[in-house]
Coordinates of C-alpha atoms and ligand atoms in Angstrom, one line a residue:
X1 CA 36.0 18.0 -19.7
X2 CA 34.6 15.3 -17.4
X3 CA 34.8 11.7 -18.5
X4 CA 32.2 9.1 -17.8
X5 CA 33.9 5.8 -18.1
X6 CA 31.6 2.9 -18.6
X7 CA 32.6 -0.8 -18.7
X8 CA 29.7 -2.5 -20.5
X9 CA 31.5 -5.8 -20.0
X10 CA 31.5 -5.4 -16.2
X11 CA 28.0 -6.2 -15.2
X12 CA 27.2 -5.9 -11.5
X13 CA 24.1 -6.3 -9.3
X14 CA 20.6 -6.4 -10.7
X15 CA 18.7 -3.2 -10.0
X16 CA 15.6 -4.4 -8.3
X17 CA 12.6 -2.7 -9.8
X18 CA 11.3 -2.2 -6.3
X19 CA 14.0 0.5 -5.9
X20 CA 11.5 2.7 -7.8
X21 CA 8.7 2.1 -5.3
X22 CA 6.3 4.6 -3.7
X23 CA 4.7 5.3 -0.4
X24 CA 1.1 6.3 0.3
X25 CA -0.1 7.2 3.8
X26 CA -3.4 8.3 5.3
X27 CA -1.9 11.7 5.6
X28 CA -3.4 15.0 4.3
X29 CA -4.6 14.6 0.8
X30 CA -2.5 11.6 -0.3
X31 CA -5.1 8.9 -0.1
X32 CA -8.3 10.9 0.1
X33 CA -8.6 13.3 -2.9
X34 CA -5.1 12.3 -4.2
X35 CA -5.9 8.7 -4.9
X36 CA -9.4 7.9 -3.8
X37 CA -12.4 10.0 -4.4
X38 CA -15.1 7.4 -4.1
X39 CA -17.4 5.9 -6.8
X40 CA -19.9 8.7 -6.6
X41 CA -17.4 11.5 -7.2
X42 CA -17.7 13.7 -10.3
X43 CA -14.0 13.2 -10.8
X44 CA -13.7 10.4 -13.3
X45 CA -12.8 7.3 -11.4
X46 CA -12.7 3.5 -11.6
X47 CA -14.0 1.9 -8.4
X48 CA -13.3 5.1 -6.6
X49 CA -9.7 5.6 -7.7
X50 CA -9.0 8.7 -9.7
X51 CA -8.5 7.8 -13.4
X52 CA -6.1 10.7 -14.1
X53 CA -3.8 9.7 -11.2
X54 CA -3.9 6.0 -12.0
X55 CA -3.1 6.7 -15.7
X56 CA -0.2 9.0 -14.8
X57 CA 1.2 6.5 -12.3
X58 CA 1.0 3.6 -14.7
X59 CA 3.5 5.5 -17.0
X60 CA 6.0 5.3 -14.2
X61 CA 5.8 1.5 -14.1
X62 CA 5.4 1.6 -10.4
X63 CA 6.8 -1.6 -9.0
X64 CA 5.5 -1.6 -5.4
X65 CA 3.4 0.6 -3.1
X66 CA 3.7 0.8 0.6
X67 CA 0.5 1.6 2.7
X68 CA -1.1 2.7 5.2
X69 CA 1.8 4.5 6.8
X70 CA 4.0 5.8 8.2
X71 CA 3.1 6.9 11.7
X72 CA -0.5 6.3 10.8
X73 CA 0.2 2.6 10.5
X74 CA 0.9 2.2 14.2
X75 CA -2.5 3.4 15.1
X76 CA -4.4 1.9 12.3
X77 CA -6.8 -1.0 13.1
X78 CA -7.4 -2.8 9.9
X79 CA -10.8 -4.2 10.9
X80 CA -12.2 -0.6 11.1
X81 CA -11.5 -0.4 7.3
X82 CA -13.5 -3.4 6.0
X83 CA -17.2 -4.1 5.4
X84 CA -19.9 -1.8 4.2
X85 CA -18.5 1.8 3.8
X86 CA -21.3 3.5 5.7
X87 CA -20.8 1.2 8.7
X88 CA -17.0 1.7 9.0
X89 CA -15.8 3.3 12.2
X90 CA -14.6 6.9 12.2
X91 CA -11.4 7.8 14.0
X92 CA -9.2 10.8 14.6
X93 CA -6.0 10.9 12.6
X94 CA -4.0 12.1 15.6
X95 CA -0.6 12.3 13.8
X96 CA -1.7 14.2 10.8
X97 CA -3.9 17.2 11.4
X98 CA -6.4 15.7 13.8
X99 CA -8.9 15.2 11.0
X100 CA -11.6 12.5 10.9
X101 CA -10.6 9.3 9.2
X102 CA -13.7 7.6 7.9
X103 CA -11.9 4.4 6.9
X104 CA -13.6 4.4 3.5
X105 CA -10.2 3.4 2.0
X106 CA -9.2 0.2 3.6
X107 CA -7.7 -3.2 2.7
X108 CA -10.0 -4.0 -0.2
X109 CA -9.5 -0.5 -1.7
X110 CA -5.7 -0.7 -1.3
X111 CA -5.5 -4.0 -3.2
X112 CA -7.9 -2.6 -5.9
X113 CA -5.6 0.4 -6.3
X114 CA -2.5 -1.8 -6.7
X115 CA -4.4 -3.9 -9.2
X116 CA -5.1 -0.9 -11.3
X117 CA -1.5 0.2 -11.0
X118 CA -0.2 -3.3 -11.7
X119 CA 2.2 -3.1 -8.8
X120 CA 3.4 -5.3 -5.9
X121 CA 1.8 -4.7 -2.5
X122 CA 3.6 -3.7 0.7
X123 CA 1.4 -3.5 3.8
X124 CA 2.7 -2.0 7.0
X125 CA 1.3 -3.6 10.2
X126 CA 0.6 -2.0 13.5
X127 CA 3.0 -3.0 16.3
X128 CA 2.9 0.2 18.2
X129 CA -0.7 0.0 19.4
X130 CA -2.0 -3.3 17.9
X131 CA -1.9 -6.8 19.3
X132 CA -0.1 -9.8 17.9
X133 CA -3.5 -11.4 17.1
X134 CA -4.6 -8.3 15.2
X135 CA -1.5 -8.4 13.0
X136 CA -1.7 -12.2 12.5
X137 CA -5.4 -12.0 11.5
X138 CA -4.7 -9.3 8.9
X139 CA -2.4 -11.7 7.2
X140 CA -5.0 -14.5 7.4
X141 CA -7.6 -12.1 6.0
X142 CA -5.4 -11.0 3.1
X143 CA -3.7 -14.3 2.1
X144 CA -5.7 -17.4 3.2
X145 CA -7.7 -19.2 0.6
X146 CA -9.2 -21.9 2.8
X147 CA -11.9 -21.9 5.5
X148 CA -11.1 -19.8 8.6
X149 CA -12.7 -17.0 10.5
X150 CA -10.7 -14.3 8.7
X151 CA -10.9 -15.8 5.2
X152 CA -14.7 -16.2 5.7
X153 CA -15.0 -12.6 6.8
X154 CA -13.2 -11.5 3.6
X155 CA -15.6 -13.5 1.6
X156 CA -18.5 -12.0 3.5
X157 CA -17.1 -8.6 2.5
X158 CA -17.2 -9.6 -1.2
X159 CA -13.8 -10.9 -2.0
X160 CA -13.6 -14.6 -2.7
X161 CA -10.0 -15.1 -3.5
X162 CA -7.1 -14.1 -1.3
X163 CA -4.9 -11.3 -2.6
X164 CA -1.2 -11.4 -3.4
X165 CA 0.7 -9.8 -0.5
X166 CA 4.3 -9.2 -1.4
X167 CA 5.8 -7.4 1.6
X168 CA 4.7 -6.9 5.2
X169 CA 6.3 -4.4 7.5
X170 CA 6.3 -5.2 11.2
X171 CA 5.7 -1.7 12.7
X172 CA 6.9 1.7 11.5
X173 CA 9.5 3.9 13.1
X174 CA 9.2 2.0 16.3
X175 CA 12.1 4.1 17.6
X176 CA 9.8 7.1 17.5
X177 CA 6.1 7.5 16.5
X178 CA 5.7 3.7 16.5
X179 CA 6.1 3.3 20.3
X180 CA 9.4 5.0 21.3
X181 CA 11.0 1.6 21.8
X182 CA 14.6 0.7 22.5
X183 CA 16.2 -1.4 19.9
X184 CA 16.5 -4.6 22.0
X185 CA 12.8 -4.2 23.1
X186 CA 11.7 -3.8 19.5
X187 CA 13.9 -6.6 18.4
X188 CA 12.3 -8.9 20.9
X189 CA 8.8 -7.8 19.9
X190 CA 9.7 -8.2 16.3
X191 CA 10.6 -11.8 16.9
X192 CA 7.3 -12.5 18.6
X193 CA 5.0 -10.7 16.1
X194 CA 6.7 -12.1 13.0
X195 CA 6.2 -15.6 14.4
X196 CA 2.5 -15.4 13.9
X197 CA 2.7 -13.9 10.3
X198 CA 1.9 -17.3 8.8
X199 CA 2.5 -18.2 5.2
X200 CA -0.8 -19.7 4.0
X201 CA 0.5 -21.1 0.7
X202 CA 0.8 -18.1 -1.6
X203 CA 2.9 -19.0 -4.6
X204 CA 5.3 -16.3 -3.8
X205 CA 5.4 -16.0 0.0
X206 CA 5.4 -12.4 1.3
X207 CA 8.6 -10.9 2.6
X208 CA 8.9 -9.6 6.2
X209 CA 10.4 -6.1 6.7
X210 CA 11.8 -5.3 10.1
X211 CA 11.9 -1.7 11.3
X212 CA 15.3 -0.2 10.7
X213 CA 17.0 3.0 11.6
X214 CA 16.3 6.7 11.3
X215 CA 19.1 8.3 9.3
X216 CA 22.5 7.7 11.0
X217 CA 21.2 5.7 14.1
X218 CA 23.7 2.9 13.9
X219 CA 22.9 1.9 17.5
X220 CA 19.4 1.0 16.4
X221 CA 20.6 -1.2 13.5
X222 CA 23.1 -3.0 15.7
X223 CA 20.8 -3.4 18.6
X224 CA 17.9 -4.8 16.5
X225 CA 20.2 -7.2 14.5
X226 CA 21.9 -8.5 17.7
X227 CA 18.5 -9.2 19.2
X228 CA 17.0 -10.8 16.1
X229 CA 20.0 -12.9 15.2
X230 CA 20.5 -14.3 18.7
X231 CA 19.4 -17.9 18.9
X232 CA 18.0 -17.7 15.4
X233 CA 18.6 -20.6 13.0
X234 CA 21.0 -19.5 10.3
X235 CA 18.6 -20.2 7.5
X236 CA 16.1 -17.7 9.0
X237 CA 18.6 -14.9 8.9
X238 CA 17.3 -12.9 11.8
X239 CA 13.7 -13.8 11.0
X240 CA 13.6 -11.1 8.3
X241 CA 13.8 -10.5 4.6
X242 CA 14.3 -6.8 4.7
X243 CA 15.5 -4.1 7.2
X244 CA 14.2 -0.6 6.6
X245 CA 16.0 2.8 6.6
X246 CA 14.3 6.2 6.7
X247 CA 16.0 9.4 5.6
X248 CA 14.6 12.8 4.6
X249 CA 16.4 15.9 3.3
X250 CA 15.5 18.8 5.6
X251 CA 17.6 21.6 4.1
X252 CA 17.7 23.8 7.2
X253 CA 17.3 20.9 9.7
X254 CA 14.2 19.6 11.4
X255 CA 13.3 22.8 13.1
X256 CA 13.8 25.0 10.1
X257 CA 13.2 23.0 7.1
X258 CA 12.8 25.9 4.7
X259 CA 10.5 26.8 1.8
X260 CA 9.9 24.4 -1.0
X261 CA 10.1 27.2 -3.6
X262 CA 12.1 30.1 -2.1
X263 CA 15.7 29.3 -1.6
X264 CA 19.1 30.7 -2.7
X265 CA 22.1 29.0 -4.3
X266 CA 23.6 28.1 -0.9
X267 CA 20.4 26.3 0.2
X268 CA 20.3 24.6 -3.3
X269 CA 23.7 23.1 -2.6
X270 CA 23.0 22.4 1.0
X271 CA 19.9 20.4 -0.1
X272 CA 22.0 18.4 -2.6
X273 CA 24.8 17.8 -0.1
X274 CA 22.1 16.4 2.3
X275 CA 20.7 14.2 -0.5
X276 CA 24.2 12.8 -1.3
X277 CA 24.5 11.9 2.4
X278 CA 22.3 8.9 1.5
X279 CA 25.4 7.2 0.2
X280 CA 27.2 7.5 3.5
X281 CA 24.1 6.2 5.4
X282 CA 23.8 3.2 3.2
X283 CA 27.4 2.4 3.7
X284 CA 27.1 2.8 7.5
X285 CA 24.1 0.5 7.9
X286 CA 25.3 -1.9 5.2
X287 CA 28.6 -2.4 7.1
X288 CA 26.6 -3.5 10.2
X289 CA 24.3 -5.7 8.1
X290 CA 27.4 -7.3 6.6
X291 CA 28.6 -8.4 10.0
X292 CA 25.3 -10.4 10.5
X293 CA 24.5 -11.2 7.0
X294 CA 27.6 -11.3 4.8
X295 CA 25.7 -13.1 2.0
X296 CA 23.3 -10.1 1.7
X297 CA 20.2 -12.2 2.1
X298 CA 18.5 -9.3 3.9
X299 CA 17.5 -6.4 1.7
X300 CA 18.0 -2.8 2.8
X301 CA 14.6 -1.3 2.3
X302 CA 14.7 2.5 2.2
X303 CA 10.9 2.7 2.5
X304 CA 10.8 6.5 3.2
X305 CA 13.0 9.0 1.4
X306 CA 12.6 12.4 -0.1
X307 CA 12.7 16.1 0.6
X308 CA 10.7 17.6 3.4
X309 CA 10.1 21.3 3.5
X310 CA 7.8 23.7 5.4
X311 CA 4.2 23.0 4.4
X312 CA 2.9 25.3 1.6
X313 CA 1.8 28.6 3.2
X314 CA -2.0 28.6 3.8
X315 CA -2.3 24.8 4.0
X316 CA -2.9 22.7 7.0
X317 CA 0.7 22.2 8.5
X318 CA -0.3 18.6 9.5
X319 CA -1.0 17.7 5.8
X320 CA 2.7 18.1 4.7
X321 CA 1.7 19.6 1.3
X322 CA 4.6 21.1 -0.5
X323 CA 5.6 22.2 -4.0
X324 CA 8.2 20.5 -6.0
X325 CA 10.9 22.4 -8.1
X326 CA 13.9 21.5 -10.2
X327 CA 15.8 21.1 -6.9
X328 CA 13.6 18.1 -6.2
X329 CA 14.3 16.7 -9.6
X330 CA 18.0 16.8 -8.8
X331 CA 17.4 15.3 -5.3
X332 CA 15.6 12.4 -6.9
X333 CA 18.2 12.0 -9.6
X334 CA 21.2 11.8 -7.2
X335 CA 19.3 9.6 -4.7
X336 CA 18.2 7.1 -7.4
X337 CA 21.8 7.0 -8.8
X338 CA 23.0 6.1 -5.3
X339 CA 20.4 3.4 -5.0
X340 CA 21.3 2.0 -8.4
X341 CA 25.0 1.9 -7.4
X342 CA 24.2 0.2 -4.1
X343 CA 21.7 -2.3 -5.6
X344 CA 23.7 -5.1 -4.2
X345 CA 22.1 -4.3 -0.8
X346 CA 19.4 -1.8 -1.4
X347 CA 16.6 -3.8 -3.0
X348 CA 13.6 -1.6 -2.3
X349 CA 13.0 2.1 -1.8
X350 CA 9.8 4.1 -1.5
X351 CA 9.6 7.8 -2.3
X352 CA 7.6 9.7 0.3
X353 CA 4.9 10.3 -0.8
X354 CA 3.0 9.5 -3.9
X355 CA 0.4 12.3 -4.2
X356 CA 0.0 15.7 -2.4
X357 CA 2.4 14.9 0.5
X358 CA 6.1 15.8 0.7
X359 CA 8.2 15.0 -2.5
X360 CA 5.2 13.9 -4.5
X361 CA 5.2 12.8 -8.1
X362 CA 1.7 14.2 -8.6
X363 CA -0.3 17.1 -7.1
X364 CA -4.1 17.5 -7.3
X365 CA -6.5 20.4 -6.8
X366 CA -10.1 19.4 -7.2
X367 CA -10.4 17.7 -10.6
X368 CA -7.0 19.0 -11.8
X369 CA -3.8 17.1 -11.6
X370 CA -0.2 17.9 -12.5
X371 CA 3.1 16.1 -12.8
X372 CA 5.9 17.4 -10.7
X373 CA 9.6 17.6 -11.8
X374 CA 10.2 14.5 -9.6
X375 CA 7.6 12.6 -11.7
X376 CA 9.6 13.3 -14.8
X377 CA 12.8 12.1 -13.3
X378 CA 11.1 8.9 -12.0
X379 CA 9.8 8.4 -15.5
X380 CA 13.1 8.8 -17.2
X381 CA 14.8 6.5 -14.7
X382 CA 12.2 3.7 -15.2
X383 CA 14.5 2.0 -17.8
X384 CA 16.9 1.1 -14.9
X385 CA 14.2 -1.2 -13.4
X386 CA 15.4 -4.8 -13.5
X387 CA 18.5 -3.9 -15.5
X388 CA 22.0 -4.9 -14.5
X389 CA 24.2 -2.2 -13.0
X390 CA 27.3 -1.5 -15.1
X391 CA 30.7 -0.5 -13.7
X392 CA 31.0 3.3 -14.3
X393 CA 32.9 6.2 -12.9
X394 CA 33.5 9.9 -13.4
X395 CA 37.0 11.2 -14.0
X396 CA 37.8 14.9 -13.6
X397 CA 34.4 15.6 -12.0
X398 CA 34.7 19.3 -10.8
X399 CA 33.2 20.6 -7.6
X400 CA 30.2 22.8 -7.3
X401 CA 28.9 25.0 -4.5
X402 CA 31.4 26.0 -1.9
X403 CA 32.5 25.8 1.8
X404 CA 30.6 23.2 3.7
X405 CA 28.1 22.9 0.9
X406 CA 30.6 21.7 -1.7
X407 CA 29.3 18.9 -3.8
X408 CA 30.6 16.9 -6.8
X409 CA 29.2 18.6 -9.9
X410 CA 27.9 15.5 -11.6
X411 CA 26.2 12.3 -10.4
X412 CA 25.7 9.2 -12.6
X413 CA 24.6 5.6 -12.8
X414 CA 24.6 3.2 -15.7
X415 CA 22.8 0.0 -16.4
X416 CA 22.2 -2.5 -19.2
X417 CA 18.8 -4.1 -19.8
X418 CA 17.9 -7.6 -21.1
X419 CA 18.0 -6.4 -24.7
X420 CA 21.5 -5.0 -24.3
X421 CA 20.4 -1.4 -24.3
X422 CA 22.5 0.8 -22.0
X423 CA 20.7 3.5 -19.8
X424 CA 22.9 6.4 -18.6
X425 CA 21.4 8.8 -16.1
X426 CA 23.3 12.0 -15.2
X427 CA 22.6 14.9 -13.0
X428 CA 24.3 18.3 -13.1
X429 CA 24.2 19.6 -9.6
X430 CA 25.5 23.0 -10.5
X431 CA 22.9 25.7 -10.7
X432 CA 25.6 28.0 -12.2
X433 CA 27.2 26.3 -15.1
X434 CA 26.8 23.6 -17.7
X435 CA 29.3 20.7 -18.1
X436 CA 30.3 18.6 -21.1
X437 CA 30.7 14.9 -20.4
X438 CA 32.7 12.6 -22.7
X439 CA 31.2 9.1 -22.6
X440 CA 33.7 6.3 -23.0
X441 CA 32.8 2.6 -23.3
X442 CA 34.9 -0.6 -23.5
X443 CA 34.1 -0.9 -27.1
X444 CA 33.2 1.7 -29.7
X445 CA 30.0 1.6 -31.7
X446 CA 27.3 2.8 -29.2
X447 CA 24.9 5.4 -30.5
X448 CA 22.1 7.3 -28.8
X449 CA 18.7 5.8 -29.5
X450 CA 16.8 8.1 -27.1
X451 CA 17.8 11.1 -25.1
X452 CA 15.7 13.1 -22.6
X453 CA 16.2 16.0 -20.2
X454 CA 14.5 17.6 -17.3
X455 CA 15.7 21.2 -16.7
X456 CA 14.7 24.8 -16.5
X457 CA 16.6 28.1 -16.9
X458 CA 15.5 29.1 -13.4
X459 CA 16.3 26.5 -10.8
X460 CA 13.2 27.5 -8.7
X461 CA 10.9 26.5 -11.5
X462 CA 7.9 24.3 -10.7
X463 CA 4.6 23.3 -12.2
X464 CA 1.4 24.8 -10.8
X465 CA -2.2 24.5 -11.9
X466 CA -2.0 27.6 -14.1
X467 CA 1.1 26.3 -15.8
X468 CA 1.5 22.6 -15.4
X469 CA 4.3 22.1 -18.0
X470 CA 6.9 24.6 -17.0
X471 CA 9.2 21.7 -16.0
X472 CA 8.8 18.5 -18.0
X473 CA 10.6 15.7 -19.8
X474 CA 11.9 17.0 -23.1
X475 CA 13.9 15.6 -26.0
X476 CA 17.6 16.2 -25.3
X477 CA 19.6 17.5 -28.2
X478 CA 22.9 18.1 -26.4
X479 CA 24.7 15.0 -27.7
X480 CA 27.7 15.2 -30.1
X481 CA 29.7 12.5 -31.8
X482 CA 33.4 13.0 -32.2
X483 CA 36.4 10.8 -33.3
X484 CA 36.7 9.7 -29.6
X485 CA 33.0 8.8 -29.2
X486 CA 30.1 10.6 -27.6
X487 CA 29.8 13.8 -25.6
X488 CA 26.8 15.2 -23.8
X489 CA 26.5 18.9 -23.0
X490 CA 24.6 19.1 -19.8
X491 CA 22.8 22.3 -19.0
X492 CA 23.1 23.7 -15.4
X493 CA 20.7 22.1 -12.9
X494 CA 19.6 19.4 -15.3
X495 CA 18.9 15.6 -15.3
X496 CA 19.6 13.7 -18.5
X497 CA 18.8 10.2 -19.6
X498 CA 20.5 8.5 -22.5
X499 CA 19.7 5.2 -24.1
X500 CA 22.7 3.7 -26.0
X501 CA 22.4 0.9 -28.5
X502 CA 25.0 -0.9 -30.6
X503 CA 25.0 0.6 -34.2
Ligands
LIG601 O1 6.2 10.5 5.6 C1 5.8 11.3 6.7 C2 6.2 10.6 8.0 O2 7.6 10.6 8.1 C3 5.8 9.2 8.2 O3 4.5 9.0 8.6 C4 6.8 8.7 9.2 O4 7.1 7.3 9.1 C5 8.0 9.6 9.0 O5 8.5 10.1 10.1

């Protein structure tokens, strides 16, 4: 039997709520149809935002939303997306399917959507094809309350008060779609662009996020940090508050990502092994960050993560629409456990993407909407937001899979919230057998106040519009008390959340 040893007396880093953040890009049916249908739509909406989607997302306690991209960000010109809807410029979305972007969802609509969600705002600026002035003026438009050309323009467009901007990204993937830059070149441009992102007196000044690496590109991390830290006053820590990291699980590699729904056991384990690789990536980049920033003032911002498969057959390949199975529930569970455990450095992460694109929490079809297995995991894990990580480890954790796709059978993380309630999240990565976990704490007397599970007998299971509840969050009845304490019987390929309270 595997033991989960928890030290409730050993409190570690705070799990920033923003680790449970999301990402929404002008890509496929994420923004248009998924989020925004316009005020005249027959689909119930509030100021154009789908009411069903907003209601479902509010249950997740979404802490932060990143927008407008992604690769789209580096060809987005924000002035095209303000003013009377009918007069907004139309453009081609060259990255994503070559479709017409009519700019009907722009800055005002993004802040309205975040208001409805009650979340923080993370805007990603255009460095790849936009000028310093354009980026600088966007900040002025969003955040300045006084008299100035951009603040006056905002007022002319119907918004008197500035909005609260929480994070601003200076370019996206500038090593690739954001300009194919070299790290030193980007580092220098970052220094220049960020200089003109003025703080106009918001109570909580926005934080600047510098473009970090793709997966294991340590050369980028080092090159950017060497450039931004050179001749930079110590208190400005490389002119940044966050450094991003992007990592996607492509089970068969970039060229042969594989189907979202049709896979065998070997690909199941291969996918989970690749998801677990997030831990090594965080360690690799965090070690370099430690050299420049040993006090951890700069947050690691994993602002794109998730599984990326072949697009659903019959859909536009440029729209990146994919189904979401129990495998995705496990990918989310292990990744979030890793983020929790590295919350000393990882202080924001954004799942890619929110609706209808890649590893989404929601899928829509016309007026219908469904919650994916990933949604249910994000919901169960919401209790970790803002809680303190507790020291915890597994003893006797068996292996699952085999050969190069061998993975530890269980994944875990544990936290304690302000009320002293412990949240335990566990994933059983085996699609072949269950596992009993004995849960041991420093002191006896903890009992289960709430227990939930996401699982399905068939690990290919997913929700579709004919059957939207095949995989959902259910009450978990697999806990047993013994003389030694508590044991949880985890079904194969399951994710379990336990809340423990002192009796
Ligand atoms: O999320 C889809 C794309 O993946 C984003 O636009 C880009 O940043 C990344 O390569």
